[in-house]
Amino acid sequence: MKVALIGVGQAGGKLAEALSRDPLAADSVVSSLAINSARADLSSIGLDTLLIGAERVNGHGVGGDNELGATVMQEDANEVVDAVSGRVGSDCEAIIITAGLGGGTGSGGAPVLAHELKRVYDVPVYVLGVLPGRDEGALYQRNAGRSLKTLAREADATILVDNDAWRQAGESMDEGYAAVNEKIAQRVGLLLAAGEFDAGSVAAESVVDSSEVINTLREGSLAAIGYASAESSPDADANLNTITSVARNALLTGTSLPDATTAESGLLIVAGQADRISRKGVEAARTWLEDELGSMQVRGGDYPLDSERLAALVLLGGVERSERVQAFLDRASEASVAEETPDATESLVNDDLDDLF
């Protein structure tokens, strides 16, 4: 699945860099760009970069103000679209924006950028958005709540990553973020590689192509991605239970949004050496996922990978009803009350999505 990758803000730029380096994503990412309002943050990113808001904030960033982040992105929209235009070729099947939803430039700028890109291009525009952890302060919770509600309208789908789920005890914040970025890159890299499978290499029993990914994400505005792997036997028949087990773990313990077991659609990809993949196992795992999600729209397939381990990747579309999403929005609303910003609080509990423009 050929994609153009755009990182917005500090966290978004680092995540875009990690994804562009992932070996499985190498053939899928046709171009990458990091956009920020802070010049110093761009200097450490190993991608092409674009500074926005120079006239308003002079390269010093927006200081966590996501309304200002939205403003500088809107004011420089023409320059941004021009920079992107040379990177979205005829073979590009989607645009992926990566952003941390708690900061200023990412949370404010990503919805504006998604809106502008959808006006210009007829390919899906997805956002890979990182939710702030509980310990990141009320401002970050409020920013992410507002950004998430706006992204639900502006992007074709937003794949959520919950920082609290993946950071390990004892890690510094920088270490935790770097580890989370690598885990996200591993999952999204496999998803893109499976959608870009070359049938002329190693035969897959049931090929997953980019249309499967797009159709899965079409079913709702919020999405999640899960992953798990295990050692396998050289005998495919002996791996039937292994495949069902890793599929269960991918959904129940390995998702980017924990407890997201209710979804409108799903996609299961089983990866490993072709002669180790049990076709009965893949179908059994797909059927289990269908029952667990309560959805008849669950697609499945396999992806040949040179590894003695078997891996399962689960993509969930339409996870808006997830308890984790509601718990986060409640936390963001409480943060707005604590910050004494009643207008923002109202936007989190109102059915009308907050407009950051």
Coordinates of C-alpha atoms in Angstrom, one line a residue:
M1 CA 0.0 0.0 0.0
K2 CA 1.8 3.1 -1.2
V3 CA 1.5 6.1 1.2
A4 CA 2.8 9.6 1.6
L5 CA 3.8 10.2 5.2
I6 CA 3.5 13.6 7.0
G7 CA 4.6 14.1 10.6
V8 CA 3.1 17.2 12.3
G9 CA 4.6 18.5 15.5
Q10 CA 7.4 17.1 17.6
A11 CA 5.9 13.7 18.4
G12 CA 4.4 13.4 14.9
G13 CA 7.8 14.0 13.3
K14 CA 9.6 11.4 15.4
L15 CA 6.8 8.9 14.7
A16 CA 7.0 9.6 11.0
E17 CA 10.8 9.1 11.1
A18 CA 10.5 5.8 13.0
L19 CA 7.9 4.5 10.4
S20 CA 10.0 5.6 7.5
R21 CA 12.9 3.6 8.9
D22 CA 10.9 0.4 9.4
P23 CA 12.2 -2.3 7.0
L24 CA 8.7 -3.6 6.2
A25 CA 7.4 -0.1 5.4
A26 CA 10.4 0.7 3.1
D27 CA 8.6 -0.1 -0.1
S28 CA 5.4 1.4 0.9
V29 CA 6.4 4.9 2.1
V30 CA 6.9 6.8 -1.2
S31 CA 7.7 10.1 0.5
S32 CA 7.9 11.6 4.0
L33 CA 7.9 15.1 5.4
A34 CA 8.0 16.6 8.9
I35 CA 6.2 19.8 9.7
N36 CA 6.6 21.9 12.8
S37 CA 6.4 25.4 14.2
A38 CA 9.5 24.8 16.3
R39 CA 12.8 25.1 14.3
A40 CA 14.8 23.2 17.0
D41 CA 12.6 20.2 16.9
L42 CA 12.9 19.9 13.1
S43 CA 16.7 20.0 13.3
S44 CA 16.8 16.5 14.9
I45 CA 14.5 14.8 12.4
G46 CA 16.1 12.8 9.6
L47 CA 13.4 13.6 7.1
D48 CA 12.6 16.5 4.7
T49 CA 11.2 19.3 6.9
L50 CA 9.0 22.4 6.7
L51 CA 8.8 25.2 9.2
I52 CA 5.3 26.8 9.6
G53 CA 4.2 29.8 11.6
A54 CA 7.6 31.6 11.2
E55 CA 6.0 35.1 11.0
R56 CA 3.7 34.5 14.0
V57 CA 6.0 32.5 16.4
N58 CA 9.4 33.0 14.9
G59 CA 10.4 29.3 14.9
H60 CA 9.8 29.0 18.7
G61 CA 6.7 26.7 18.6
V62 CA 3.2 27.4 19.9
G63 CA 3.8 26.4 23.5
G64 CA 1.1 23.8 23.7
D65 CA -1.6 26.2 22.4
N66 CA -3.5 24.0 20.0
E67 CA -5.7 26.9 18.8
L68 CA -2.5 28.7 17.8
G69 CA -1.2 25.4 16.2
A70 CA -4.4 25.3 14.1
T71 CA -4.0 29.0 13.2
V72 CA -0.4 28.7 12.0
M73 CA -1.2 25.6 9.9
Q74 CA -4.2 27.4 8.4
E75 CA -2.2 30.6 7.6
D76 CA 0.5 28.6 5.9
A77 CA -1.8 26.1 4.2
N78 CA -0.9 27.0 0.7
E79 CA 2.8 26.6 1.4
V80 CA 2.2 23.2 3.1
V81 CA 0.0 21.9 0.2
D82 CA 2.7 23.0 -2.2
A83 CA 5.3 21.1 -0.3
V84 CA 3.1 18.0 -0.2
S85 CA 2.1 18.2 -3.8
G86 CA 5.4 16.9 -5.2
R87 CA 5.2 13.9 -2.8
V88 CA 1.8 12.5 -3.6
G89 CA 2.2 10.7 -6.9
S90 CA -0.2 8.8 -9.1
D91 CA 0.8 5.5 -7.3
C92 CA 0.0 6.9 -3.8
E93 CA -3.1 5.2 -2.4
A94 CA -3.4 7.1 0.9
I95 CA -1.9 9.9 2.9
I96 CA -1.0 9.2 6.6
I97 CA -0.5 12.1 9.0
T98 CA 1.2 11.3 12.3
A99 CA 0.7 13.5 15.3
G100 CA 0.8 13.6 19.1
L101 CA -2.7 14.8 20.0
G102 CA -1.6 16.4 23.3
G103 CA 0.8 19.1 22.2
G104 CA 0.1 22.3 20.3
T105 CA 1.3 22.0 16.7
G106 CA 0.3 18.4 16.3
S107 CA -3.1 18.5 17.9
G108 CA -4.1 21.8 16.4
G109 CA -2.4 21.4 13.0
A110 CA -3.2 17.8 12.1
P111 CA -7.0 18.4 11.7
V112 CA -6.4 21.5 9.6
L113 CA -3.9 19.6 7.4
A114 CA -6.3 16.7 7.0
H115 CA -9.1 19.2 5.9
E116 CA -6.8 20.9 3.4
L117 CA -5.5 17.6 1.9
K118 CA -9.0 16.2 1.5
R119 CA -9.9 19.3 -0.6
V120 CA -7.0 18.6 -3.0
Y121 CA -6.6 14.8 -3.2
D122 CA -9.1 12.0 -3.8
V123 CA -7.2 9.4 -1.8
P124 CA -8.0 8.6 1.8
V125 CA -6.3 10.8 4.5
Y126 CA -5.6 8.9 7.7
V127 CA -4.2 10.2 11.0
L128 CA -2.1 8.1 13.3
G129 CA -2.7 9.9 16.5
V130 CA -1.0 9.4 19.9
L131 CA -3.1 10.1 23.0
P132 CA -1.3 11.6 26.0
G133 CA -0.7 9.6 29.1
R134 CA -2.4 10.4 32.4
D135 CA 0.7 12.0 33.8
E136 CA 1.2 14.5 31.0
G137 CA -1.0 17.2 32.5
A138 CA -4.4 18.8 32.1
L139 CA -3.5 20.9 29.1
Y140 CA -2.4 17.8 27.1
Q141 CA -5.7 16.0 28.0
R142 CA -7.8 19.0 26.9
N143 CA -5.9 19.5 23.7
A144 CA -6.2 15.8 22.8
G145 CA -9.9 15.8 23.5
R146 CA -10.6 18.7 21.2
S147 CA -8.3 17.4 18.5
L148 CA -9.8 14.0 18.6
K149 CA -13.3 15.2 18.1
T150 CA -12.2 17.4 15.2
L151 CA -10.2 14.6 13.6
A152 CA -13.3 12.4 13.8
R153 CA -14.8 14.7 11.2
E154 CA -11.9 15.8 9.1
A155 CA -9.9 12.6 8.6
D156 CA -11.1 9.5 6.8
A157 CA -10.0 7.6 9.9
T158 CA -7.8 8.2 12.9
I159 CA -5.8 5.2 14.2
L160 CA -5.4 5.8 18.0
V161 CA -2.4 4.9 20.1
D162 CA -2.8 5.1 23.9
N163 CA 0.5 6.1 25.5
D164 CA -0.6 4.7 28.8
A165 CA -1.0 1.2 27.4
W166 CA 2.5 0.9 26.0
R167 CA 4.9 2.8 28.3
Q168 CA 6.7 0.6 30.7
A169 CA 7.3 1.3 34.4
G170 CA 10.7 2.7 35.1
E171 CA 11.2 4.2 31.6
S172 CA 12.0 7.9 31.2
M173 CA 9.5 9.9 29.1
D174 CA 12.0 10.0 26.2
E175 CA 12.7 6.3 26.4
G176 CA 9.0 5.5 26.6
Y177 CA 8.2 7.6 23.6
A178 CA 11.0 6.0 21.5
A179 CA 9.8 2.5 22.5
V180 CA 6.2 3.3 21.6
N181 CA 7.3 4.8 18.2
E182 CA 9.1 1.5 17.4
K183 CA 6.1 -0.6 18.3
I184 CA 3.8 1.6 16.2
A185 CA 6.2 1.5 13.3
Q186 CA 6.3 -2.3 13.5
R187 CA 2.6 -2.7 13.4
V188 CA 1.9 -0.1 10.7
G189 CA 4.9 -1.3 8.7
L190 CA 3.4 -4.8 8.5
L191 CA 0.0 -3.4 7.6
L192 CA 1.4 -1.4 4.7
A193 CA 3.6 -4.3 3.6
A194 CA 0.7 -6.7 3.5
G195 CA -1.3 -4.3 1.4
E196 CA 1.6 -4.0 -1.0
F197 CA 2.2 -7.7 -1.4
D198 CA 4.0 -8.8 -4.6
A199 CA 2.3 -11.9 -5.8
G200 CA 5.3 -12.7 -7.9
S201 CA 7.5 -13.4 -4.9
V202 CA 6.2 -16.0 -2.4
A203 CA 2.7 -17.3 -2.9
A204 CA 0.2 -16.3 -0.2
E205 CA -2.9 -18.4 0.2
S206 CA -5.2 -15.4 0.7
V207 CA -3.6 -12.1 -0.3
V208 CA -4.5 -8.9 1.5
D209 CA -4.4 -5.8 -0.7
S210 CA -4.8 -2.1 -0.1
S211 CA -8.5 -2.2 -0.8
E212 CA -8.9 -4.5 2.3
V213 CA -7.2 -1.9 4.5
I214 CA -9.2 1.0 3.0
N215 CA -12.5 -0.9 3.3
T216 CA -11.8 -1.8 7.0
L217 CA -11.0 1.8 7.9
R218 CA -14.1 3.1 6.0
E219 CA -16.5 1.8 8.6
G220 CA -15.8 4.4 11.3
S221 CA -13.9 7.5 12.2
L222 CA -11.7 5.9 14.9
A223 CA -9.5 2.9 14.6
A224 CA -7.0 0.7 16.5
I225 CA -4.3 -1.7 15.6
G226 CA -3.1 -4.8 17.5
Y227 CA -0.2 -7.2 17.2
A228 CA 1.2 -10.3 18.8
S229 CA 3.7 -13.0 17.8
A230 CA 4.9 -16.4 19.0
E231 CA 7.4 -19.2 18.1
S232 CA 6.1 -21.6 15.5
S233 CA 6.5 -25.2 14.5
P234 CA 7.9 -26.2 11.0
D235 CA 4.7 -28.2 10.6
A236 CA 1.8 -25.9 9.5
D237 CA -0.9 -28.2 11.0
A238 CA 0.8 -28.0 14.4
N239 CA 0.4 -24.2 14.2
L240 CA -3.4 -24.1 14.1
N241 CA -3.6 -23.3 17.8
T242 CA -0.6 -20.9 17.6
I243 CA -2.4 -18.8 15.0
T244 CA -5.6 -18.6 17.0
S245 CA -3.6 -17.8 20.1
V246 CA -1.6 -14.9 18.6
A247 CA -4.8 -13.5 17.1
R248 CA -6.5 -13.5 20.5
N249 CA -3.4 -11.8 22.1
A250 CA -3.3 -9.2 19.3
L251 CA -6.8 -8.2 20.1
L252 CA -7.0 -8.7 23.8
T253 CA -3.6 -7.6 25.0
G254 CA -1.7 -6.1 22.0
T255 CA -3.9 -3.3 20.7
S256 CA -2.9 0.3 20.4
L257 CA -6.2 1.2 22.2
P258 CA -6.7 -1.3 25.0
D259 CA -10.1 -2.9 25.5
A260 CA -11.2 -1.9 22.0
T261 CA -13.1 -5.2 21.5
T262 CA -16.1 -3.6 19.9
A263 CA -15.7 -2.5 16.3
E264 CA -17.7 -2.1 13.1
S265 CA -15.1 -3.9 11.0
G266 CA -11.9 -5.9 11.3
L267 CA -8.9 -7.1 9.3
L268 CA -6.7 -10.0 10.4
I269 CA -3.3 -10.6 8.8
V270 CA -1.2 -13.6 9.8
A271 CA 2.4 -13.3 8.9
G272 CA 5.2 -15.9 8.8
Q273 CA 6.9 -18.4 6.6
A274 CA 4.3 -19.6 4.1
D275 CA 4.8 -23.3 4.8
R276 CA 4.2 -22.7 8.5
I277 CA 0.9 -20.9 8.2
S278 CA -2.1 -23.1 8.8
R279 CA -5.0 -22.1 6.5
K280 CA -7.5 -23.7 8.9
G281 CA -5.8 -21.6 11.7
V282 CA -6.2 -18.4 9.8
E283 CA -9.9 -19.1 9.1
A284 CA -10.5 -20.2 12.7
A285 CA -8.9 -17.0 14.0
R286 CA -10.9 -14.8 11.6
T287 CA -14.1 -16.5 12.7
W288 CA -13.2 -16.0 16.4
L289 CA -12.5 -12.3 15.7
E290 CA -15.8 -11.9 13.9
D291 CA -17.6 -13.4 16.9
E292 CA -15.6 -11.3 19.4
L293 CA -16.2 -8.0 17.6
G294 CA -19.8 -8.7 16.9
S295 CA -19.3 -7.8 13.3
M296 CA -19.8 -9.6 10.1
Q297 CA -17.3 -7.4 8.3
V298 CA -14.1 -9.1 9.3
R299 CA -11.6 -9.8 6.5
G300 CA -8.6 -12.1 6.7
G301 CA -5.5 -13.1 4.9
D302 CA -1.8 -14.0 5.2
Y303 CA 1.5 -12.4 4.4
P304 CA 4.6 -14.5 3.7
L305 CA 7.5 -13.3 5.9
D306 CA 10.9 -14.8 6.4
S307 CA 10.6 -15.5 10.1
E308 CA 10.3 -18.6 12.2
R309 CA 7.8 -16.8 14.4
L310 CA 4.1 -16.4 13.5
A311 CA 2.5 -13.0 13.9
A312 CA -1.0 -11.7 13.9
L313 CA -2.0 -8.2 13.1
V314 CA -5.5 -7.0 13.8
L315 CA -6.9 -3.7 12.3
L316 CA -10.1 -2.5 13.9
G317 CA -12.4 0.1 12.2
G318 CA -15.1 2.0 14.0
V319 CA -14.0 1.7 17.6
E320 CA -15.9 4.8 18.7
R321 CA -18.0 2.8 21.2
S322 CA -14.8 1.6 23.0
E323 CA -14.8 2.1 26.8
R324 CA -11.3 3.4 26.5
V325 CA -12.3 6.2 24.1
Q326 CA -15.1 7.3 26.4
A327 CA -12.8 7.1 29.4
F328 CA -10.3 9.4 27.7
L329 CA -13.0 11.9 26.6
D330 CA -14.2 12.0 30.2
R331 CA -10.7 12.6 31.4
A332 CA -10.3 15.4 28.8
S333 CA -13.5 17.0 29.9
E334 CA -12.4 16.9 33.6
A335 CA -9.2 18.5 32.5
S336 CA -11.1 21.3 30.8
V337 CA -13.1 21.9 34.0
A338 CA -9.9 22.0 36.0
E339 CA -8.5 24.6 33.5
E340 CA -11.7 26.6 33.9
T341 CA -12.4 26.6 30.2
P342 CA -16.1 26.0 30.0
D343 CA -16.4 26.4 26.3
A344 CA -13.9 23.6 25.7
T345 CA -15.7 21.4 28.2
E346 CA -18.9 21.9 26.4
S347 CA -17.3 20.9 23.1
L348 CA -16.3 17.6 24.6
V349 CA -19.8 16.6 25.7
N350 CA -21.7 18.2 22.8
D351 CA -22.6 16.0 19.8
D352 CA -21.3 18.8 17.6
L353 CA -17.6 18.4 17.0
D354 CA -15.4 21.2 18.1
D355 CA -14.1 23.4 15.2
L356 CA -10.4 24.2 15.6
F357 CA -10.3 26.5 12.6

